[in-house]
mmCIF file of C-alpha atoms in Angstrom:
data_model
loop_
_atom_site.group_PDB
_atom_site.id
_atom_site.type_symbol
_atom_site.label_atom_id
_atom_site.label_comp_id
_atom_site.label_asym_id
_atom_site.label_seq_id
_atom_site.Cartn_x
_atom_site.Cartn_y
_atom_site.Cartn_z
ATOM 1 C CA MET T 15 -45.521 1.373 83.583
ATOM 2 C CA ILE T 16 -43.912 -2.063 83.906
ATOM 3 C CA GLU T 17 -41.922 -0.938 86.945
ATOM 4 C CA SER T 18 -45.044 0.235 88.832
ATOM 5 C CA LYS T 19 -46.815 -3.069 88.108
ATOM 6 C CA ILE T 20 -43.828 -5.013 89.419
ATOM 7 C CA LYS T 21 -44.077 -3.188 92.762
ATOM 8 C CA VAL T 22 -47.712 -4.265 93.105
ATOM 9 C CA LEU T 23 -46.888 -7.859 92.184
ATOM 10 C CA ARG T 24 -44.054 -8.008 94.690
ATOM 11 C CA LYS T 25 -46.515 -7.298 97.513
ATOM 12 C CA ALA T 26 -48.941 -9.930 96.211
ATOM 13 C CA ALA T 27 -46.325 -12.615 95.626
ATOM 14 C CA LYS T 28 -44.923 -13.044 99.123
ATOM 15 C CA VAL T 29 -44.302 -16.650 100.160
ATOM 16 C CA SER T 30 -42.495 -18.241 103.063
ATOM 17 C CA THR T 31 -38.717 -18.604 102.975
ATOM 18 C CA THR T 32 -39.111 -22.125 104.383
ATOM 19 C CA GLN T 33 -39.752 -24.287 101.345
ATOM 20 C CA SER T 34 -40.457 -27.997 100.948
ATOM 21 C CA SER T 35 -38.254 -29.995 98.575
ATOM 22 C CA ASP T 36 -41.358 -31.465 96.889
ATOM 23 C CA LYS T 37 -42.666 -28.024 95.970
ATOM 24 C CA LEU T 38 -41.601 -25.936 92.994
ATOM 25 C CA TRP T 39 -42.046 -22.555 91.414
ATOM 26 C CA ALA T 40 -43.105 -22.344 87.786
ATOM 27 C CA VAL T 41 -43.435 -19.503 85.306
ATOM 28 C CA ILE T 42 -45.749 -20.036 82.346
ATOM 29 C CA ALA T 43 -46.003 -17.559 79.482
ATOM 30 C CA GLY T 44 -47.874 -17.363 76.199
ATOM 31 C CA ASN T 45 -51.216 -16.281 74.823
ATOM 32 C CA GLU T 46 -54.150 -15.320 77.013
ATOM 33 C CA ASP T 47 -56.244 -18.444 76.392
ATOM 34 C CA MET T 48 -53.439 -20.774 77.434
ATOM 35 C CA VAL T 49 -52.712 -18.837 80.609
ATOM 36 C CA ASN T 50 -56.449 -18.769 81.384
ATOM 37 C CA SER T 51 -56.406 -22.579 81.271
ATOM 38 C CA VAL T 52 -53.411 -22.724 83.618
ATOM 39 C CA ALA T 53 -55.049 -20.278 86.038
ATOM 40 C CA TYR T 54 -58.299 -22.273 86.034
ATOM 41 C CA GLU T 55 -56.484 -25.526 86.749
ATOM 42 C CA SER T 56 -54.458 -23.859 89.513
ATOM 43 C CA ILE T 57 -57.575 -22.483 91.224
ATOM 44 C CA ALA T 58 -59.349 -25.838 90.871
ATOM 45 C CA SER T 59 -56.435 -27.608 92.570
ATOM 46 C CA LYS T 60 -57.317 -25.811 95.829
ATOM 47 C CA ASP T 61 -54.395 -26.012 98.260
ATOM 48 C CA LEU T 62 -51.940 -27.810 95.955
ATOM 49 C CA VAL T 63 -50.886 -24.728 93.970
ATOM 50 C CA LYS T 64 -50.791 -21.041 94.837
ATOM 51 C CA ILE T 65 -50.924 -18.361 92.131
ATOM 52 C CA LEU T 66 -48.270 -15.822 93.098
ATOM 53 C CA PHE T 67 -49.155 -13.379 90.335
ATOM 54 C CA ARG T 68 -50.454 -13.087 86.809
ATOM 55 C CA GLU T 69 -49.840 -10.274 84.342
ATOM 56 C CA HIS T 70 -51.143 -9.260 80.921
ATOM 57 C CA VAL T 71 -48.489 -7.313 79.026
ATOM 58 C CA THR T 72 -48.891 -5.113 75.959
ATOM 59 C CA ILE T 73 -45.773 -3.724 74.257
ATOM 60 C CA ARG T 74 -45.743 -1.235 71.395
ATOM 61 C CA ASP T 75 -42.775 -1.744 69.111
ATOM 62 C CA SER T 76 -42.594 0.309 65.889
ATOM 63 C CA PHE T 77 -46.000 -0.224 64.213
ATOM 64 C CA VAL T 78 -46.794 -3.438 66.035
ATOM 65 C CA ARG T 79 -48.511 -4.101 69.338
ATOM 66 C CA LYS T 80 -47.424 -7.349 71.017
ATOM 67 C CA ARG T 81 -49.559 -8.995 73.696
ATOM 68 C CA PHE T 82 -48.843 -11.889 76.009
ATOM 69 C CA ASP T 83 -49.755 -13.204 79.438
ATOM 70 C CA PHE T 84 -47.672 -14.928 82.074
ATOM 71 C CA ILE T 85 -48.339 -16.451 85.440
ATOM 72 C CA MET T 86 -46.123 -17.529 88.321
ATOM 73 C CA VAL T 87 -47.256 -20.357 90.583
ATOM 74 C CA TYR T 88 -45.847 -22.281 93.535
ATOM 75 C CA GLY T 89 -46.875 -25.664 94.830
ATOM 76 C CA ASP T 90 -46.920 -29.445 94.609
ATOM 77 C CA SER T 91 -44.422 -30.789 92.061
ATOM 78 C CA ASN T 92 -46.916 -33.259 90.553
ATOM 79 C CA LYS T 93 -49.481 -30.536 90.004
ATOM 80 C CA ILE T 94 -46.827 -28.254 88.541
ATOM 81 C CA ARG T 95 -46.053 -31.027 86.064
ATOM 82 C CA ASP T 96 -49.736 -31.117 85.051
ATOM 83 C CA LEU T 97 -49.653 -27.363 84.457
ATOM 84 C CA SER T 98 -46.528 -27.738 82.327
ATOM 85 C CA LEU T 99 -48.386 -30.151 80.046
ATOM 86 C CA ILE T 100 -51.183 -27.622 79.534
ATOM 87 C CA CYS T 101 -48.557 -25.035 78.679
ATOM 88 C CA LYS T 102 -46.594 -27.174 76.233
ATOM 89 C CA ASP T 103 -49.683 -28.610 74.541
ATOM 90 C CA ASN T 104 -50.704 -25.035 73.716
ATOM 91 C CA GLY T 105 -47.316 -23.731 72.589
ATOM 92 C CA GLY T 106 -46.358 -21.771 75.707
ATOM 93 C CA ALA T 107 -43.030 -21.154 77.436
ATOM 94 C CA PHE T 108 -42.447 -22.893 80.771
ATOM 95 C CA ILE T 109 -39.659 -22.894 83.340
ATOM 96 C CA LYS T 110 -39.676 -24.958 86.536
ATOM 97 C CA ILE T 111 -37.634 -23.524 89.411
ATOM 98 C CA ALA T 112 -36.565 -26.056 92.026
ATOM 99 C CA PRO T 113 -35.465 -25.115 95.584
ATOM 100 C CA TYR T 114 -31.905 -26.050 94.552
ATOM 101 C CA TYR T 115 -31.622 -22.915 92.408
ATOM 102 C CA VAL T 116 -32.995 -20.665 95.139
ATOM 103 C CA GLU T 117 -30.558 -22.081 97.678
ATOM 104 C CA ASN T 118 -27.442 -22.264 95.498
ATOM 105 C CA GLU T 119 -27.669 -19.521 92.862
ATOM 106 C CA PRO T 120 -27.174 -15.916 93.970
ATOM 107 C CA ASN T 121 -29.424 -13.011 93.068
ATOM 108 C CA LEU T 122 -31.979 -14.695 90.838
ATOM 109 C CA VAL T 123 -33.965 -12.439 88.495
ATOM 110 C CA LEU T 124 -36.914 -13.554 86.375
ATOM 111 C CA LEU T 125 -37.273 -11.986 82.914
ATOM 112 C CA VAL T 126 -40.172 -12.319 80.459
ATOM 113 C CA ALA T 127 -40.219 -10.613 77.047
ATOM 114 C CA PRO T 128 -40.105 -11.129 73.272
ATOM 115 C CA GLU T 129 -36.801 -12.532 72.063
ATOM 116 C CA ASP T 130 -35.636 -9.355 70.292
ATOM 117 C CA ALA T 131 -35.985 -7.391 73.550
ATOM 118 C CA MET T 132 -34.015 -10.068 75.418
ATOM 119 C CA LYS T 133 -31.152 -9.785 72.946
ATOM 120 C CA LYS T 134 -31.029 -5.982 73.358
ATOM 121 C CA PHE T 135 -31.076 -6.421 77.130
ATOM 122 C CA ALA T 136 -28.189 -8.911 77.085
ATOM 123 C CA GLY T 137 -26.121 -6.623 74.848
ATOM 124 C CA GLU T 138 -26.676 -3.570 77.040
ATOM 125 C CA ALA T 139 -25.909 -5.491 80.239
ATOM 126 C CA GLU T 140 -22.668 -6.783 78.700
ATOM 127 C CA LYS T 141 -21.645 -3.271 77.613
ATOM 128 C CA ASN T 142 -22.172 -2.093 81.184
ATOM 129 C CA SER T 143 -19.928 -4.900 82.495
ATOM 130 C CA ILE T 144 -22.691 -6.514 84.560
ATOM 131 C CA GLY T 145 -21.922 -10.153 85.251
ATOM 132 C CA PHE T 146 -24.802 -12.590 85.022
ATOM 133 C CA SER T 147 -25.467 -16.188 83.999
ATOM 134 C CA PHE T 148 -28.389 -17.901 82.282
ATOM 135 C CA ILE T 149 -29.885 -20.484 84.655
ATOM 136 C CA LEU T 150 -33.144 -21.566 82.992
ATOM 137 C CA GLU T 151 -34.670 -20.565 79.668
ATOM 138 C CA ASP T 152 -37.652 -21.524 77.569
ATOM 139 C CA ARG T 153 -39.490 -19.960 74.646
ATOM 140 C CA THR T 154 -42.807 -20.321 72.919
ATOM 141 C CA THR T 155 -43.201 -22.856 70.168
ATOM 142 C CA GLY T 156 -46.122 -20.769 68.878
ATOM 143 C CA PHE T 157 -46.633 -17.064 68.261
ATOM 144 C CA ILE T 158 -47.706 -14.401 70.720
ATOM 145 C CA GLU T 159 -50.581 -12.115 69.715
ATOM 146 C CA THR T 160 -49.707 -9.144 67.486
ATOM 147 C CA ASP T 161 -51.600 -6.437 65.660
ATOM 148 C CA VAL T 162 -50.821 -3.161 63.885
ATOM 149 C CA TYR T 163 -52.131 -0.434 66.172
ATOM 150 C CA LEU T 164 -51.559 2.451 63.726
ATOM 151 C CA THR T 165 -54.301 1.099 61.447
ATOM 152 C CA GLU T 166 -57.052 1.151 64.081
ATOM 153 C CA LYS T 167 -58.652 4.357 62.790
ATOM 154 C CA LEU T 168 -58.663 3.278 59.162
ATOM 155 C CA SER T 169 -61.735 1.849 57.510
ATOM 156 C CA GLY T 170 -62.141 -1.918 57.631
ATOM 157 C CA PHE T 171 -61.463 -2.230 53.914
ATOM 158 C CA ILE T 172 -58.176 -0.284 54.064
ATOM 159 C CA ARG T 173 -57.115 -2.014 57.288
ATOM 160 C CA ASN T 174 -57.579 -5.440 55.708
ATOM 161 C CA ILE T 175 -55.169 -4.397 52.962
ATOM 162 C CA VAL T 176 -52.557 -2.708 55.177
ATOM 163 C CA ASP T 177 -52.474 -5.061 58.201
ATOM 164 C CA PRO T 178 -50.912 -8.069 56.393
ATOM 165 C CA LEU T 179 -48.058 -5.854 55.176
ATOM 166 C CA PHE T 180 -46.948 -5.187 58.752
ATOM 167 C CA LYS T 181 -48.142 -8.326 60.482
ATOM 168 C CA VAL T 182 -45.453 -10.074 62.520
ATOM 169 C CA THR T 183 -45.740 -13.857 62.599
ATOM 170 C CA ASP T 184 -42.372 -14.837 64.038
ATOM 171 C CA VAL T 185 -42.436 -13.153 67.448
ATOM 172 C CA VAL T 186 -40.985 -15.545 70.020
ATOM 173 C CA LEU T 187 -41.662 -15.085 73.719
ATOM 174 C CA VAL T 188 -38.804 -15.928 76.103
ATOM 175 C CA THR T 189 -38.984 -16.784 79.795
ATOM 176 C CA LEU T 190 -35.563 -16.530 81.393
ATOM 177 C CA LEU T 191 -34.120 -16.973 84.885
ATOM 178 C CA ILE T 192 -30.707 -15.398 85.420
ATOM 179 C CA SER T 193 -28.233 -15.243 88.278
ATOM 180 C CA VAL T 194 -26.619 -11.827 88.777
ATOM 181 C CA HIS T 195 -23.079 -12.202 90.094
ATOM 182 C CA GLU T 196 -23.082 -9.146 92.372
ATOM 183 C CA ARG T 197 -26.055 -8.126 94.541
ATOM 184 C CA GLU T 198 -25.508 -4.428 93.842
ATOM 185 C CA ASP T 199 -25.988 -5.083 90.118
ATOM 186 C CA VAL T 200 -29.540 -6.427 90.493
ATOM 187 C CA ARG T 201 -30.996 -2.915 90.476
ATOM 188 C CA ARG T 202 -29.026 -2.070 87.331
ATOM 189 C CA ILE T 203 -30.235 -5.268 85.656
ATOM 190 C CA CYS T 204 -33.857 -4.368 86.434
ATOM 191 C CA GLU T 205 -33.356 -0.839 85.104
ATOM 192 C CA ILE T 206 -31.918 -2.134 81.819
ATOM 193 C CA ALA T 207 -34.791 -4.609 81.557
ATOM 194 C CA SER T 208 -37.364 -1.841 82.074
ATOM 195 C CA ARG T 209 -35.778 0.303 79.349
ATOM 196 C CA ASN T 210 -36.121 -2.621 76.941
ATOM 197 C CA ASN T 211 -39.775 -3.379 77.814
ATOM 198 C CA ILE T 212 -38.836 -6.540 79.683
ATOM 199 C CA PHE T 213 -40.818 -7.648 82.716
ATOM 200 C CA ALA T 214 -38.250 -8.295 85.462
ATOM 201 C CA VAL T 215 -38.762 -9.529 89.014
ATOM 202 C CA ASP T 216 -36.032 -9.881 91.642
ATOM 203 C CA PHE T 217 -36.644 -13.387 92.986
ATOM 204 C CA LYS T 218 -35.687 -12.265 96.477
ATOM 205 C CA ASP T 219 -38.783 -10.080 96.543
ATOM 206 C CA ILE T 220 -41.198 -13.017 96.436
ATOM 207 C CA PHE T 221 -40.160 -14.057 99.951
ATOM 208 C CA GLU T 222 -41.375 -12.639 103.221
ATOM 209 C CA GLU T 223 -39.136 -12.242 106.244
ATOM 210 C CA GLU T 224 -39.510 -14.932 108.889
#
C-alpha cells in the first residue's frame, strides 16, 4: 500500500534540477491539524512555496492504529522558516534540506515513521550490510494520533473501559534523511522500509530531467 502511494507521489513531486541557493526543501510531520495549518499557509503564500506532496498515513501495529500526516514543500527560505515555526509551535517534526545536501551527499532517501519502526529498519539494514548515514533527523515533541481499532465494534460503555488499557501515549514520530553509500542499495533500503511500515522516498525521484 505504501509503495503504490509513493509511486503516485513521485510523479506529483517533480521539480527542476536547477535550484536556487535561497530556496530549500522542508518535510513537516505530525498530526493532521498541524499539517493542515502548514498546507494552508503554503497555499496562501502563492508562488513562494510549492507543495510537492502531502500524505495521510495509517499504520496498524498490534492492537493500535497510528495516524499521522506529513507534507513536503520547496521554496523561499524565509517562508520555509515561517512554516517551521508553525510546525514547532504545534509539536511537529521538521527537517530543512538545503541545496548543499543535495549536491554533496549521495543517494538521499527520506524516511517518515514512528520511532519503533525506525529502530527496526536500522537494525535490519545493518544486518544486511547496507551502508548508510544519518544526515538530518527530527522527531515530534507531542504525540501522534492513536486508537485501539479492535474495540470499534464493542458498545460505547465497554470501549470506554477497554480503550485506556491499550492506549499508547508515547508514540514518537521521526522524520529522517539518510545518505545511502552505494546507489544499488537504495532499492534495498526502500524495500526494508516498506516491510517496516516506513514511508520512504528516494530523493532523486523528486527531480525531473533537464
